Coordinates of C-alpha atoms in Angstrom, one line a residue:
X1 CA 7.8 -15.2 -43.3
X2 CA 5.4 -12.6 -41.8
X3 CA 3.7 -12.9 -38.5
X4 CA 0.8 -11.3 -36.8
X5 CA -0.5 -10.9 -33.3
X6 CA -4.2 -10.8 -32.5
X7 CA -6.1 -10.3 -29.3
X8 CA -8.5 -13.0 -28.3
X9 CA -10.8 -13.3 -25.4
X10 CA -9.9 -16.1 -22.9
X11 CA -12.9 -18.1 -24.0
X12 CA -12.0 -17.8 -27.7
X13 CA -8.4 -18.9 -26.9
X14 CA -9.7 -21.8 -24.9
X15 CA -12.0 -23.0 -27.7
X16 CA -9.1 -22.9 -30.2
X17 CA -6.9 -24.8 -27.8
X18 CA -9.6 -27.4 -27.2
X19 CA -10.3 -27.8 -31.0
X20 CA -6.6 -28.2 -31.7
X21 CA -6.3 -30.8 -28.9
X22 CA -9.3 -32.8 -30.3
X23 CA -7.6 -33.0 -33.7
X24 CA -4.2 -33.8 -32.1
X25 CA -2.4 -30.7 -33.6
X26 CA -0.9 -27.6 -32.3
X27 CA -2.8 -24.4 -32.1
X28 CA -0.5 -22.8 -34.7
X29 CA -1.1 -25.6 -37.2
X30 CA -4.9 -25.4 -36.6
X31 CA -4.8 -21.6 -37.3
X32 CA -2.6 -21.9 -40.4
X33 CA -4.7 -24.7 -41.9
X34 CA -8.0 -22.9 -41.1
X35 CA -6.7 -19.6 -42.6
X36 CA -5.5 -21.3 -45.7
X37 CA -8.8 -23.1 -46.1
X38 CA -10.7 -19.8 -45.7
X39 CA -8.5 -18.0 -48.2
X40 CA -8.9 -20.7 -50.8
X41 CA -12.7 -20.8 -50.3
X42 CA -12.9 -17.0 -50.8
X43 CA -10.9 -17.4 -54.1
X44 CA -13.2 -20.2 -55.2
X45 CA -16.3 -18.3 -54.4
X46 CA -15.1 -15.3 -56.4
X47 CA -14.2 -17.4 -59.4
X48 CA -17.6 -19.1 -59.2
X49 CA -19.4 -15.7 -59.1
X50 CA -17.3 -14.3 -61.9
X51 CA -18.0 -17.4 -64.1
X52 CA -21.7 -17.0 -63.4
X53 CA -21.8 -13.4 -64.4
X54 CA -19.8 -14.0 -67.6
X55 CA -22.0 -16.9 -68.6
X56 CA -25.2 -15.1 -67.8
X57 CA -24.1 -12.0 -69.8
X58 CA -22.3 -13.8 -72.6
X59 CA -24.8 -12.8 -75.3
X60 CA -24.7 -9.1 -74.2
X61 CA -20.9 -9.1 -74.2
X62 CA -20.9 -10.5 -77.7
X63 CA -23.3 -7.8 -79.0
X64 CA -21.2 -5.1 -77.3
X65 CA -18.0 -6.3 -78.8

């Protein structure tokens, strides 16, 4: 498993700790879950955009084929 180190301001770090505490989870779990959610949403947004372009241009693609 890979690991990374990032620099956070004291206020950013405190906000993350507070958010993790509100949800009753560790800071590490909060960050992993948040990152996974963000990565999945990016993939979903790309797929939605690609589907839109393919649907919008389907007739053009058929004429070019």
